[in-house]
Coordinates of C-alpha atoms in Angstrom, one line a residue:
M25 CA -0.1 0.3 -0.1
R26 CA 2.9 2.2 0.8
T27 CA 3.8 1.6 -3.1
I28 CA 0.7 2.7 -4.2
A29 CA 0.3 5.5 -1.9
Q30 CA 4.2 7.0 -3.4
A31 CA 2.9 6.3 -7.1
I32 CA 0.3 8.4 -6.7
A33 CA 1.9 11.2 -4.8
D34 CA 4.8 11.2 -7.8
A35 CA 2.2 11.3 -10.2
L36 CA 1.1 15.2 -8.9
P37 CA 1.8 18.1 -10.1
R38 CA 4.9 20.4 -8.7
T39 CA 1.6 23.0 -7.5
V40 CA 1.6 20.3 -4.3
D41 CA 3.3 21.4 -1.5
E42 CA 2.3 18.4 0.6
V43 CA 1.3 15.2 0.6
I44 CA 0.7 13.2 3.6
L45 CA 0.2 9.5 4.6
T46 CA -2.1 9.0 6.9
G47 CA -4.6 6.6 8.4
S48 CA -3.8 2.4 9.2
V49 CA -1.4 2.7 6.2
S50 CA 0.7 5.3 8.3
R51 CA 1.2 3.3 11.6
G52 CA 1.9 0.3 9.9
A53 CA -1.6 -1.2 10.9
A54 CA -3.0 -1.8 7.5
D55 CA -4.5 -5.0 7.1
E56 CA -6.8 -6.4 4.1
V57 CA -9.8 -4.5 4.4
S58 CA -7.8 -1.2 5.0
D59 CA -8.0 1.9 2.5
I60 CA -5.0 4.4 1.7
E61 CA -5.6 7.5 3.2
M62 CA -4.1 10.8 2.2
L63 CA -3.8 14.5 2.5
I64 CA -2.9 16.9 -0.1
V65 CA -2.2 20.0 0.9
T66 CA -2.2 22.2 -2.3
R67 CA -1.3 26.3 -2.9
D68 CA -4.6 27.5 -3.9
E69 CA -7.8 25.8 -3.7
L70 CA -9.0 23.8 -6.3
T71 CA -12.5 23.1 -7.7
L72 CA -13.9 19.5 -7.2
N73 CA -13.7 19.1 -10.7
D74 CA -10.1 19.8 -10.8
C75 CA -9.1 17.6 -8.3
F76 CA -11.0 14.8 -9.8
A77 CA -8.6 15.5 -12.6
L78 CA -5.5 15.1 -10.8
A79 CA -7.1 11.9 -9.1
T80 CA -7.5 10.5 -12.8
A81 CA -3.9 11.5 -13.7
C82 CA -2.8 9.6 -10.8
G83 CA -4.6 6.5 -12.1
L84 CA -7.5 6.4 -9.9
T85 CA -10.8 4.9 -11.4
D86 CA -14.5 4.8 -9.8
L87 CA -14.1 8.3 -8.7
G88 CA -16.7 9.5 -6.2
T89 CA -16.6 12.2 -3.3
W90 CA -18.4 12.2 0.4
G91 CA -19.4 14.8 2.7
P92 CA -20.1 18.5 2.5
Q93 CA -20.3 20.0 -1.2
G94 CA -19.2 23.6 -2.0
V95 CA -16.6 23.9 0.5
P96 CA -12.3 24.0 0.8
T97 CA -12.0 21.0 1.5
K98 CA -12.5 18.7 -1.3
R99 CA -13.0 14.9 -1.0
V100 CA -12.1 12.4 -3.5
S101 CA -12.7 8.6 -3.4
G102 CA -11.4 5.7 -5.9
Y103 CA -9.8 2.7 -6.6
R104 CA -6.0 2.2 -7.8
D105 CA -5.0 -1.5 -8.1
G106 CA -8.1 -2.5 -6.4
V107 CA -7.2 -1.0 -3.4
P108 CA -9.9 2.0 -2.2
I109 CA -8.0 5.0 -1.6
E110 CA -9.5 8.4 -0.1
L111 CA -7.7 11.8 -0.4
I112 CA -8.6 14.8 1.2
W113 CA -7.4 18.2 -0.3
W114 CA -6.7 21.3 1.6
T115 CA -4.7 24.6 0.8
R116 CA -1.9 25.5 2.9
E117 CA -3.9 28.5 4.6
Q118 CA -6.6 25.5 5.8
A119 CA -4.1 23.2 6.8
E120 CA -2.2 26.1 9.3
T121 CA -5.8 26.6 9.9
A122 CA -6.3 23.2 10.7
V123 CA -3.3 23.0 13.1
N124 CA -3.7 26.2 15.0
A125 CA -7.3 25.0 15.6
I126 CA -6.3 21.7 17.7
F127 CA -4.3 24.1 20.2
E128 CA -7.6 25.9 20.6
G129 CA -10.0 22.9 21.5
D130 CA -10.8 21.0 18.3
V131 CA -11.3 17.4 19.1
S132 CA -11.3 16.0 15.5
T133 CA -8.3 12.6 15.1
T134 CA -6.4 16.0 12.9
A135 CA -3.9 16.0 15.3
D136 CA -3.5 12.2 15.6
A137 CA -3.4 12.0 11.7
L138 CA -0.8 14.5 11.7
A139 CA 1.5 13.4 14.7
H140 CA 1.9 9.7 12.9
G141 CA 1.6 11.0 9.1
V142 CA 4.4 9.9 6.7
P143 CA 5.5 12.8 4.2
L144 CA 5.6 11.4 0.4
R145 CA 6.1 15.1 -0.5
T146 CA 6.8 18.0 1.6
S147 CA 8.2 21.7 1.8
G148 CA 8.7 20.6 5.9
A149 CA 5.5 21.7 7.0
L150 CA 4.4 18.4 8.0
A151 CA 8.0 18.2 10.1
R152 CA 7.2 21.6 11.4
W153 CA 3.5 20.5 12.5
Q154 CA 4.6 17.3 14.3
E155 CA 7.1 19.6 16.2
R156 CA 4.3 21.5 17.8
L157 CA 2.1 18.4 18.1
R158 CA 4.9 16.6 20.5
N159 CA 3.6 19.1 23.2
Y160 CA 0.1 18.4 24.7
P161 CA -0.4 21.4 26.4
D162 CA -1.7 20.4 30.5
E163 CA -4.5 23.4 29.7
L164 CA -5.4 21.8 26.8
A165 CA -5.6 18.3 28.3
R166 CA -7.9 19.9 31.0
A167 CA -10.1 21.4 29.0
R168 CA -11.0 18.6 27.1
I169 CA -11.7 16.1 30.0
E170 CA -13.7 19.1 31.4
H171 CA -15.6 18.8 28.1
A172 CA -16.2 15.5 28.0
A173 CA -17.5 15.0 31.4
L174 CA -20.0 17.9 30.9
T175 CA -23.3 15.6 30.1
W176 CA -22.5 13.6 33.6
G177 CA -24.8 15.4 35.9
G178 CA -27.3 18.1 35.5
F179 CA -30.5 16.2 35.7
A180 CA -31.6 13.6 38.0
A181 CA -29.4 10.1 38.1
A182 CA -32.8 8.0 38.2
G183 CA -33.2 9.4 34.4
L184 CA -30.9 6.6 33.4
L185 CA -33.8 4.9 34.2
T186 CA -35.8 5.9 31.0
L187 CA -33.2 4.4 28.7
I188 CA -34.1 0.7 30.0
R189 CA -37.9 0.7 28.8
P190 CA -38.7 -1.4 26.5
G191 CA -39.0 0.6 22.9
E192 CA -35.8 2.4 24.0
R193 CA -33.4 1.1 22.4
L194 CA -32.3 3.6 19.8
A195 CA -32.0 6.0 22.8
L196 CA -30.2 4.1 24.9
V197 CA -27.9 3.0 22.4
E198 CA -27.2 6.6 21.4
R199 CA -26.5 7.4 25.2
M200 CA -24.0 5.0 25.7
V201 CA -22.1 5.3 22.3
D202 CA -21.4 9.1 23.5
D203 CA -20.7 7.9 26.7
A204 CA -18.3 5.5 25.6
S205 CA -16.7 8.4 23.3
R206 CA -16.4 10.7 26.5
V207 CA -14.5 8.3 28.0
V208 CA -12.2 7.3 25.3
R209 CA -11.8 11.4 25.2
I210 CA -10.8 11.8 29.0
V211 CA -8.2 8.8 28.9
F212 CA -6.4 10.0 25.9
A213 CA -6.4 13.3 27.4
M214 CA -5.4 12.1 30.5
N215 CA -2.2 10.6 28.9
R216 CA -1.4 13.6 26.8
V217 CA -1.8 11.8 23.7
W218 CA -4.0 13.1 20.4
Q219 CA -7.0 11.1 20.1
P220 CA -7.2 8.6 17.3
T221 CA -10.2 7.4 15.8
L222 CA -12.3 4.9 17.7
K223 CA -11.0 1.9 15.3
R224 CA -8.5 -0.3 17.1
L225 CA -9.0 1.0 20.4
E226 CA -7.8 -1.9 22.7
E227 CA -4.0 -2.2 20.5
R228 CA -3.8 2.1 20.7
A229 CA -5.0 1.8 24.3
A230 CA -2.3 -0.9 25.4
L231 CA 0.3 1.5 25.8
L232 CA -1.7 4.2 27.7
T233 CA -0.2 4.0 31.2
Q234 CA -3.4 6.0 33.0
K235 CA -6.6 4.1 32.0
P236 CA -9.2 2.0 33.6
D237 CA -8.5 -1.3 33.3
R238 CA -10.2 -3.4 30.5
L239 CA -11.1 -0.2 28.7
A240 CA -11.5 -1.6 25.5
Q241 CA -13.2 -4.8 26.6
R242 CA -15.7 -3.2 29.0
I243 CA -16.7 -0.7 26.2
E244 CA -17.4 -3.7 24.0
E245 CA -19.2 -5.6 27.2
A246 CA -21.4 -2.7 27.9
L247 CA -22.8 -2.1 24.0
T248 CA -23.2 -6.1 22.9
E249 CA -25.0 -6.7 26.9
P250 CA -28.5 -7.6 25.6
D251 CA -30.0 -6.8 29.0
P252 CA -30.6 -2.6 28.9
R253 CA -30.4 -2.1 32.9
R254 CA -27.2 -4.3 32.8
A255 CA -25.9 -2.4 30.1
V256 CA -26.1 1.0 31.3
L257 CA -24.8 -0.1 34.7
L258 CA -21.6 -1.7 32.7
M259 CA -21.3 1.8 31.2
T260 CA -21.7 3.5 34.1
E261 CA -19.1 1.5 36.3
L262 CA -16.7 2.4 33.5
Q263 CA -17.5 6.0 33.7
A264 CA -17.3 6.2 37.5
D265 CA -13.9 4.4 37.2
T266 CA -12.5 7.0 34.7
V267 CA -13.7 10.0 36.6
G268 CA -12.1 8.4 39.3
L269 CA -8.4 8.9 37.5
A270 CA -9.0 12.2 36.0
P271 CA -7.9 15.4 37.9
D272 CA -10.3 17.4 39.6
G273 CA -12.2 20.1 37.9
P274 CA -15.8 21.7 38.1
N275 CA -17.8 19.1 35.9
I276 CA -15.4 16.1 36.9
N277 CA -16.3 16.4 40.8
R278 CA -19.5 16.9 39.8
A279 CA -19.6 13.8 37.5
R280 CA -18.2 11.5 40.4
T281 CA -20.9 12.2 42.6
W282 CA -23.7 12.0 39.9
L283 CA -22.2 8.5 38.3
R284 CA -22.2 7.4 42.1
D285 CA -25.8 7.8 42.8
A286 CA -26.4 6.2 39.0
R287 CA -24.3 3.0 39.7
D288 CA -26.5 2.6 42.8
I289 CA -29.9 3.3 41.2
L290 CA -29.1 0.7 38.3
A291 CA -28.0 -1.9 40.9
R292 CA -31.0 -1.7 43.3
A293 CA -33.3 -1.1 39.9
P294 CA -35.6 -4.4 38.7
S295 CA -35.4 -4.8 34.7
W296 CA -39.2 -3.8 35.3
D297 CA -40.0 -3.8 31.6
Y298 CA -37.2 -5.6 30.2
C299 CA -38.6 -8.1 27.4
V300 CA -36.3 -10.8 26.3
G301 CA -38.3 -12.3 23.7
L302 CA -42.2 -11.7 22.2
E303 CA -44.5 -11.1 24.9
P304 CA -47.2 -13.0 25.3
S305 CA -50.4 -12.3 23.5
P306 CA -53.6 -13.5 22.2
E307 CA -51.9 -13.3 18.9
N308 CA -48.8 -14.7 20.6
P309 CA -50.1 -17.4 23.2
L310 CA -47.4 -18.6 26.1
H311 CA -47.9 -22.8 26.4
G312 CA -47.1 -24.0 29.8
S313 CA -47.8 -27.2 31.3
C314 CA -47.0 -29.9 34.4
L315 CA -44.1 -32.7 34.4
C316 CA -46.5 -35.4 33.3
G317 CA -48.7 -33.0 30.9
G318 CA -52.3 -33.4 32.5
V319 CA -52.2 -29.9 33.7
Q320 CA -52.2 -27.4 30.1
F321 CA -52.3 -23.7 30.6
E322 CA -51.5 -20.7 28.3
V323 CA -50.5 -17.2 28.7
T324 CA -51.9 -14.5 26.6
A325 CA -50.8 -11.1 28.8
P326 CA -47.4 -10.2 29.2
F327 CA -45.9 -10.4 32.6
R328 CA -46.0 -8.1 35.0
R329 CA -42.9 -8.8 36.9
A330 CA -41.0 -11.5 38.0
N331 CA -38.7 -12.5 40.6
H332 CA -36.5 -15.4 42.6
C333 CA -38.0 -15.8 45.9
H334 CA -35.6 -17.6 48.5
C335 CA -38.1 -18.4 51.3
S336 CA -37.9 -21.6 53.4
R337 CA -41.6 -22.3 52.0
C338 CA -40.7 -22.0 48.3
R339 CA -37.6 -23.9 49.3
K340 CA -39.3 -27.2 51.1
H341 CA -41.8 -26.8 48.1
S342 CA -39.6 -27.1 45.5
G343 CA -36.6 -29.1 46.7
A344 CA -34.3 -26.6 45.7
F345 CA -33.2 -22.8 46.4
G346 CA -36.5 -21.6 46.4
G347 CA -38.9 -20.3 43.5
T348 CA -38.7 -18.5 39.9
Q349 CA -42.1 -17.2 39.3
G350 CA -43.9 -14.3 37.1
R351 CA -47.1 -12.6 38.2
V352 CA -49.7 -12.2 34.8
P353 CA -53.3 -10.8 35.0
R354 CA -56.0 -13.0 35.8
E355 CA -57.5 -12.3 32.3
G356 CA -54.5 -12.8 30.5
F357 CA -54.4 -17.0 31.8
R358 CA -56.3 -20.0 30.6
L359 CA -56.4 -23.2 32.1
L360 CA -56.6 -25.8 29.3
S361 CA -56.7 -28.9 31.2
G362 CA -56.6 -30.5 34.1
E363 CA -58.1 -28.7 36.5
E364 CA -58.9 -31.9 38.5
L365 CA -55.4 -32.7 38.5
I366 CA -54.6 -29.3 40.7
R367 CA -54.0 -29.3 44.5
V368 CA -53.5 -26.5 46.5
F369 CA -51.4 -26.5 50.2
R370 CA -52.3 -23.5 51.9
P371 CA -49.3 -22.7 54.7
D372 CA -50.1 -20.9 57.9
E373 CA -47.7 -18.3 56.3
G374 CA -47.3 -17.2 53.1
R375 CA -48.5 -17.8 49.5
V376 CA -51.0 -20.4 48.1
K377 CA -48.7 -23.4 46.4
A378 CA -50.3 -25.1 43.4
F379 CA -49.1 -28.2 42.1
C380 CA -50.1 -31.5 40.1
S381 CA -51.5 -34.2 42.1
V382 CA -49.9 -37.2 39.5
C383 CA -46.5 -35.7 38.6
G384 CA -45.8 -33.1 41.7
S385 CA -44.9 -29.9 39.6
S386 CA -45.1 -26.5 41.8
L387 CA -47.4 -24.5 39.1
F388 CA -49.3 -22.0 40.4
G389 CA -49.2 -19.0 43.7
A390 CA -50.1 -15.6 44.2
E391 CA -53.7 -15.9 45.5
W392 CA -54.5 -19.1 43.2
P393 CA -57.2 -19.5 42.1
E394 CA -59.0 -16.4 43.1
G395 CA -56.9 -12.9 43.0
D396 CA -56.6 -10.2 40.4
E397 CA -53.2 -12.3 39.4
V398 CA -51.7 -15.6 38.5
G399 CA -48.7 -16.2 39.8
I400 CA -46.8 -18.8 37.8
R401 CA -43.9 -21.1 38.1
L402 CA -41.4 -19.9 35.0
G403 CA -39.8 -23.6 35.0
S404 CA -43.4 -24.7 33.9
L405 CA -42.8 -22.8 30.4
D406 CA -42.4 -24.3 27.4
G407 CA -40.7 -20.8 25.9
D408 CA -39.9 -17.3 26.4
P409 CA -42.0 -15.9 29.0
G410 CA -40.7 -12.5 27.5
I411 CA -39.7 -11.1 31.0
R412 CA -36.4 -11.8 33.3
P413 CA -36.6 -12.1 37.0
Q414 CA -36.4 -8.6 38.4
F415 CA -35.0 -8.7 41.7
H416 CA -34.7 -11.5 44.7
T417 CA -37.0 -11.5 47.9
F418 CA -36.6 -13.4 51.2
V419 CA -32.8 -13.4 50.9
G420 CA -32.7 -13.3 54.4
S421 CA -34.2 -16.7 54.7
R422 CA -32.2 -18.3 52.1
A423 CA -30.4 -21.9 52.6
P424 CA -26.9 -22.1 53.7
W425 CA -25.9 -23.8 50.4
D426 CA -28.0 -21.1 48.5
E427 CA -24.8 -18.8 47.2
I428 CA -26.7 -16.1 44.8
P429 CA -24.8 -15.0 41.9
D430 CA -24.2 -11.4 41.3
D431 CA -26.0 -10.9 38.6
G432 CA -26.5 -7.3 39.4
L433 CA -30.6 -7.7 40.6
A434 CA -32.1 -5.6 43.8
R435 CA -32.2 -8.0 47.0
Y436 CA -34.4 -8.0 49.6
D437 CA -34.4 -9.7 53.3
E438 CA -37.9 -10.4 52.6
A439 CA -40.7 -9.3 50.5
H440 CA -40.5 -7.2 48.2
P441 CA -41.5 -3.3 49.2

């Protein structure tokens, strides 16, 4: 790729002062899907047609352009020898302005591109720019860190719970990508390293001395976590660890308090409306049964909540840690067969335990068979209930061997308040 880039540079007219190789090729990190990125600096501004003509003379085919049109910066894309090429055209004046803007707070990746740029043709300007970029001013770093932390506070931390509602995936992703970008901005500024693009983050962050543990991996985990509450919690913990490393400042200090509150709220909050599969409905009924198949039922309404119960009554009834159940409205439940097989045990304290008299399967609870809701043991269902357990109850009476996993769900010593 360096050979192709040099051939393009050599074919340009002498009116071109600087030809700078940037991107992954300049870093020696290109792979089979990388393109060649080049910055071309001319003495005078060219028209887009001029740039197309020069690109054609350099052997590029299938030419195109992208980005804003009718502006001083010109962009030309194409191919040479089957390799995708991106050419950015600046005037000398634009280049000088862009370098000055870096030290005035510009947060683009221009600084990183120039700092790692490789001269294919130069009048000495690139060396001068790179000399300036060797110094990352402390004042600029502090300003970037403060600006990055600006959005972490200013509204109630509980507002993050609105992101985990069903149907809010776009808002959730938008917020988390912005938060991840701000984390990266703070980390690179703390290390006085000009921030690159977000590509190859793990590799680029490996050389930084000040950073949260597993920076790139934790961002990946948060962005790919299917449970919205858990995803926001993972990102919030990473943000908190990041501001814990950052120097004091008004926004950073506020963010520390706000993120701590947000983390506590998210850790306690159930994934109350989190739906994983398709919710039960009349058009999408969810079937359930006992072990022997004598009792058959269906659910035709969304579950209102679900939880793990560790009380001694559920433990004795199930022969396991306790029981995992969900509540559906009475009108969303229909018993299909086996009513005569169902037996009910009413303990002196606690909820009804309804089970199959043939196979012993634990099936229903709550106020069975009366009441506005039906409690259904999730283990009796044949498909995805569209909900996941949101909290643990009666943790105070769990068995000595019952070690609850660190699942991030709220825990209550007795009933859910």
